[in-house]
XYZ file of N, CA and C in Angstrom:
411
model
N 166.513 60.233 67.200
C 167.763 59.941 66.549
C 167.719 60.418 65.101
N 168.808 61.019 64.682
C 168.950 61.496 63.316
C 169.979 60.601 62.628
N 169.646 60.106 61.452
C 170.578 59.267 60.715
C 171.497 60.153 59.899
N 172.792 59.932 60.065
C 173.807 60.706 59.369
C 174.746 59.710 58.713
N 174.533 59.439 57.446
C 175.300 58.396 56.783
C 174.897 57.049 57.354
N 175.849 56.323 57.872
C 175.570 55.033 58.495
C 175.393 55.145 60.001
N 175.690 56.293 60.575
C 175.626 56.475 62.020
C 174.349 57.181 62.412
N 173.942 56.948 63.632
C 172.779 57.644 64.170
C 173.280 58.649 65.200
N 172.790 59.859 65.103
C 173.211 60.946 65.975
C 172.023 61.349 66.839
N 172.298 61.623 68.097
C 171.250 62.058 69.007
C 170.622 63.356 68.496
N 169.327 63.516 68.774
C 168.613 64.719 68.341
C 169.212 65.978 68.953
N 169.657 65.878 70.203
C 170.238 67.048 70.883
C 171.498 67.531 70.167
N 172.341 66.586 69.778
C 173.587 66.945 69.093
C 173.275 67.547 67.723
N 172.335 66.948 67.015
C 171.955 67.470 65.700
C 171.354 68.868 65.823
N 170.616 69.123 66.912
C 170.025 70.447 67.104
C 171.093 71.486 67.439
N 172.124 71.102 68.190
C 173.194 72.040 68.547
C 174.078 72.374 67.356
N 174.185 71.422 66.427
C 175.064 71.599 65.274
C 174.251 71.417 63.991
N 173.539 72.459 63.563
C 172.675 72.318 62.384
C 173.441 72.040 61.083
N 174.718 72.326 61.052
C 175.502 72.127 59.831
C 176.171 70.757 59.794
N 175.759 69.858 60.667
C 176.393 68.544 60.755
C 176.265 67.761 59.456
N 175.127 67.833 58.813
C 174.926 67.102 57.554
C 175.858 67.622 56.456
N 176.023 68.931 56.361
C 176.904 69.493 55.343
C 178.351 69.079 55.595
N 178.745 69.077 56.877
C 180.106 68.676 57.211
C 180.325 67.198 56.877
N 179.365 66.352 57.201
C 179.487 64.926 56.900
C 179.555 64.694 55.394
N 178.768 65.438 54.632
C 178.812 65.310 53.174
C 180.173 65.753 52.643
N 180.715 66.803 53.194
C 182.035 67.290 52.779
C 183.107 66.242 53.079
N 183.059 65.643 54.273
C 184.036 64.626 54.639
C 183.917 63.403 53.728
N 182.700 63.012 53.423
C 182.488 61.873 52.536
C 183.084 62.154 51.162
N 182.869 63.355 50.670
C 183.428 63.750 49.385
C 184.959 63.755 49.436
N 185.525 64.211 50.551
C 186.980 64.233 50.703
C 187.550 62.817 50.668
N 186.883 61.876 51.330
C 187.369 60.504 51.338
C 187.250 59.862 49.961
N 186.185 60.188 49.230
C 186.050 59.662 47.868
C 187.127 60.231 46.946
N 187.464 61.496 47.139
C 188.558 62.081 46.358
C 189.871 61.377 46.685
N 190.057 61.023 47.953
C 191.263 60.298 48.352
C 191.346 58.935 47.690
N 190.214 58.240 47.599
C 190.195 56.941 46.921
C 190.524 57.128 45.440
N 189.946 58.152 44.835
C 190.247 58.444 43.431
C 191.719 58.770 43.224
N 192.301 59.513 44.164
C 193.720 59.852 44.058
C 194.585 58.608 44.200
N 194.170 57.683 45.062
C 194.921 56.431 45.201
C 194.902 55.651 43.895
N 193.729 55.523 43.305
C 193.617 54.774 42.053
C 194.393 55.452 40.926
N 194.242 56.760 40.802
C 194.936 57.494 39.739
C 196.449 57.483 39.962
N 196.878 57.702 41.207
C 198.315 57.707 41.501
C 198.945 56.349 41.284
N 198.253 55.308 41.717
C 198.780 53.954 41.516
C 198.850 53.608 40.035
N 197.795 53.931 39.306
C 197.777 53.642 37.868
C 198.851 54.396 37.122
N 199.008 55.669 37.436
C 200.023 56.473 36.756
C 201.429 55.968 37.090
N 201.666 55.655 38.357
C 202.991 55.161 38.743
C 203.279 53.816 38.084
N 202.276 52.965 38.000
C 202.470 51.660 37.359
C 202.775 51.837 35.871
N 202.061 52.749 35.212
C 202.298 52.996 33.786
C 203.708 53.534 33.549
N 204.140 54.465 34.395
C 205.489 55.018 34.261
C 206.525 53.918 34.486
N 206.271 53.065 35.461
C 207.221 51.980 35.725
C 207.295 50.996 34.572
N 206.177 50.759 33.904
C 206.192 49.856 32.746
C 207.043 50.443 31.623
N 207.001 51.768 31.470
C 207.848 52.413 30.461
C 209.318 52.334 30.856
N 209.597 52.543 32.139
C 210.975 52.486 32.629
C 211.479 51.046 32.630
N 210.576 50.099 32.805
C 210.948 48.683 32.895
C 211.585 48.178 31.608
N 211.330 48.845 30.516
C 211.955 48.440 29.249
C 213.467 48.708 29.273
N 213.853 49.776 29.964
C 215.272 50.139 30.051
C 215.959 49.401 31.201
N 215.283 49.356 32.365
C 215.842 48.715 33.562
C 214.849 47.656 34.022
N 215.074 46.401 33.670
C 214.091 45.367 34.028
C 214.123 45.029 35.527
N 212.953 44.907 36.090
C 212.788 44.415 37.463
C 211.425 43.749 37.555
N 211.205 43.015 38.629
C 210.034 42.138 38.711
C 208.730 42.919 38.905
N 207.634 42.240 38.602
C 206.306 42.833 38.707
C 205.942 43.184 40.147
N 206.406 42.385 41.111
C 206.056 42.658 42.517
C 206.609 44.006 42.974
N 207.791 44.385 42.486
C 208.343 45.693 42.848
C 207.553 46.818 42.187
N 207.117 46.580 40.974
C 206.293 47.578 40.290
C 204.993 47.811 41.052
N 204.352 46.727 41.481
C 203.102 46.848 42.241
C 203.331 47.513 43.595
N 204.436 47.158 44.245
C 204.739 47.755 45.547
C 204.968 49.259 45.421
N 205.767 49.662 44.465
C 206.050 51.088 44.280
C 204.810 51.845 43.817
N 204.003 51.223 42.978
C 202.763 51.868 42.529
C 201.802 52.052 43.706
N 201.698 51.043 44.554
C 200.841 51.156 45.742
C 201.335 52.240 46.693
N 202.648 52.323 46.869
C 203.220 53.362 47.733
C 202.958 54.755 47.165
N 203.137 54.907 45.858
C 202.888 56.204 45.221
C 201.411 56.572 45.324
N 200.533 55.600 45.135
C 199.106 55.852 45.278
C 198.729 56.225 46.694
N 199.367 55.593 47.672
C 199.093 55.916 49.080
C 199.515 57.340 49.418
N 200.665 57.738 48.927
C 201.134 59.112 49.166
C 200.183 60.115 48.519
N 199.796 59.843 47.281
C 198.863 60.746 46.593
C 197.535 60.818 47.337
N 197.045 59.676 47.787
C 195.786 59.627 48.526
C 195.873 60.420 49.827
N 196.971 60.261 50.542
C 197.163 60.987 51.802
C 197.166 62.490 51.574
N 197.907 62.938 50.584
C 198.019 64.381 50.319
C 196.656 64.972 49.962
N 195.930 64.301 49.071
C 194.630 64.812 48.640
C 193.622 64.777 49.785
N 193.563 63.662 50.507
C 192.592 63.543 51.607
C 192.887 64.542 52.707
N 194.153 64.749 53.016
C 194.506 65.714 54.068
C 194.095 67.132 53.680
N 194.357 67.505 52.436
C 193.994 68.852 51.975
C 192.476 69.027 51.969
N 191.752 68.039 51.492
C 190.290 68.140 51.440
C 189.677 68.128 52.843
N 190.242 67.341 53.742
C 189.745 67.312 55.119
C 189.980 68.654 55.802
N 191.097 69.297 55.511
C 191.353 70.622 56.082
C 190.325 71.627 55.564
N 189.971 71.521 54.289
C 188.931 72.394 53.737
C 187.602 72.149 54.455
N 187.296 70.876 54.724
C 186.050 70.547 55.430
C 186.059 71.098 56.857
N 187.207 71.030 57.511
C 187.309 71.575 58.866
C 187.093 73.082 58.860
N 187.698 73.756 57.895
C 187.499 75.203 57.775
C 186.036 75.525 57.471
N 185.420 74.713 56.632
C 184.010 74.882 56.288
C 183.133 74.708 57.533
N 183.448 73.696 58.341
C 182.703 73.439 59.579
C 182.803 74.632 60.532
N 184.006 75.151 60.702
C 184.192 76.309 61.579
C 183.414 77.495 61.048
N 183.437 77.687 59.733
C 182.679 78.785 59.140
C 181.175 78.612 59.371
N 180.668 77.398 59.189
C 179.234 77.165 59.386
C 178.823 77.337 60.850
N 179.692 76.975 61.778
C 179.365 77.076 63.200
C 179.500 78.505 63.730
N 180.505 79.235 63.246
C 180.781 80.557 63.815
C 180.441 81.708 62.880
N 180.359 81.438 61.580
C 180.119 82.504 60.615
C 181.392 83.214 60.204
N 182.537 82.742 60.698
C 183.827 83.340 60.346
C 184.785 82.239 59.918
N 185.721 82.616 59.059
C 186.741 81.670 58.636
C 187.776 81.529 59.744
N 188.486 80.385 59.822
C 189.480 80.184 60.876
C 190.558 81.258 60.895
N 190.935 81.787 59.721
C 191.948 82.834 59.684
C 191.441 84.096 60.387
N 190.165 84.412 60.210
C 189.583 85.576 60.870
C 189.548 85.374 62.377
N 189.224 84.160 62.808
C 189.183 83.868 64.238
C 190.571 83.953 64.859
N 191.585 83.496 64.134
C 192.944 83.543 64.660
C 193.421 84.984 64.798
N 193.067 85.828 63.825
C 193.487 87.237 63.900
C 192.734 87.973 64.998
N 191.477 87.574 65.245
C 190.678 88.241 66.262
C 190.951 87.693 67.655
N 191.831 86.708 67.750
C 192.135 86.143 69.057
C 191.095 85.135 69.509
N 190.260 84.684 68.620
C 189.207 83.751 68.980
C 189.575 82.314 68.686
N 190.838 81.981 68.830
C 191.279 80.612 68.607
C 190.590 79.724 69.628
N 190.261 78.511 69.205
C 189.468 77.643 70.071
C 190.076 77.538 71.464
N 189.240 77.754 72.434
C 189.651 77.727 73.820
C 189.360 76.353 74.404
N 190.096 75.950 75.441
C 189.777 74.681 76.081
C 188.434 74.766 76.783
N 187.917 73.614 77.155
C 186.620 73.563 77.821
C 186.655 74.390 79.099
N 185.495 74.901 79.488
C 185.408 75.696 80.704
C 185.812 74.841 81.895
N 186.889 75.234 82.558
C 187.359 74.507 83.723
C 186.916 75.242 84.979
N 186.638 74.507 86.039
C 186.261 75.179 87.272
C 187.442 75.952 87.836
N 187.156 77.029 88.521
C 188.214 77.828 89.121
C 188.851 77.039 90.261
N 190.039 77.442 90.724
C 190.693 76.702 91.798
C 189.835 76.608 93.062
N 189.006 77.621 93.313
C 188.152 77.580 94.497
C 187.058 76.525 94.346
N 186.551 76.368 93.106
C 185.467 75.431 92.866
C 185.943 73.989 92.768
N 187.233 73.792 92.560
C 187.730 72.429 92.399
C 187.599 71.614 93.674
N 187.512 72.273 94.787
C 187.373 71.579 96.055
C 186.028 70.900 96.199
N 184.996 71.442 95.613
C 183.676 70.831 95.738
C 183.479 69.816 94.624
N 183.175 68.598 94.988
C 183.023 67.512 94.019
C 181.712 67.630 93.250
N 180.759 68.395 93.744
C 179.459 68.492 93.096
C 179.506 69.295 91.799
N 180.459 70.206 91.654
C 180.495 71.062 90.467
C 181.573 70.620 89.477
N 181.710 69.310 89.238
C 182.717 68.823 88.314
C 182.183 68.579 86.910
N 180.992 69.064 86.609
C 180.449 68.946 85.262
C 181.040 70.077 84.433
N 181.752 69.703 83.359
C 182.382 70.702 82.495
C 181.697 70.673 81.144
N 181.609 71.839 80.529
C 181.006 71.951 79.204
C 181.959 72.710 78.295
N 181.949 72.335 77.001
C 182.745 73.077 76.051
C 181.937 74.262 75.539
N 182.479 74.993 74.577
C 181.808 76.213 74.138
C 180.513 75.944 73.387
N 180.260 74.682 72.981
C 179.017 74.341 72.311
C 177.957 73.839 73.280
N 178.314 73.698 74.569
C 177.369 73.234 75.558
C 177.374 71.731 75.763
N 178.318 71.030 75.103
C 178.417 69.584 75.284
C 179.123 69.296 76.607
N 178.689 68.246 77.279
C 179.321 67.859 78.540
C 180.614 67.121 78.238
N 181.711 67.571 78.875
C 183.020 66.985 78.680
C 183.339 66.121 79.893
N 183.712 64.878 79.644
C 184.029 63.979 80.754
C 185.480 64.017 81.088
């Protein structure tokens, strides 16, 4: 077993995907950036509302609610963008090509290898594997 953050990963999976640690580190960094964006977005929205509150008074609970909503939106946008970068990084580490290159070359991810219609009749050959060799249930 290989420890990856708080989770333990089977040795076979870690051997098939040598870049797993880099991808996990990238995802962790993306989530931390999202938390930072939530804090910064909420703080900035709250500060702006305090300035506006002098002209148009409203209660503190609405200020907190709107600040939390603004922080959530900021967090979502940042985390989504960073996670997409991590996904592209993962594809690059696994294939050696960027996703845009794979899309232009027609190498867009294919579904798992399915048995042909002739083989579907035999129940013994229902083990399917994806392109990485993992067994798909």
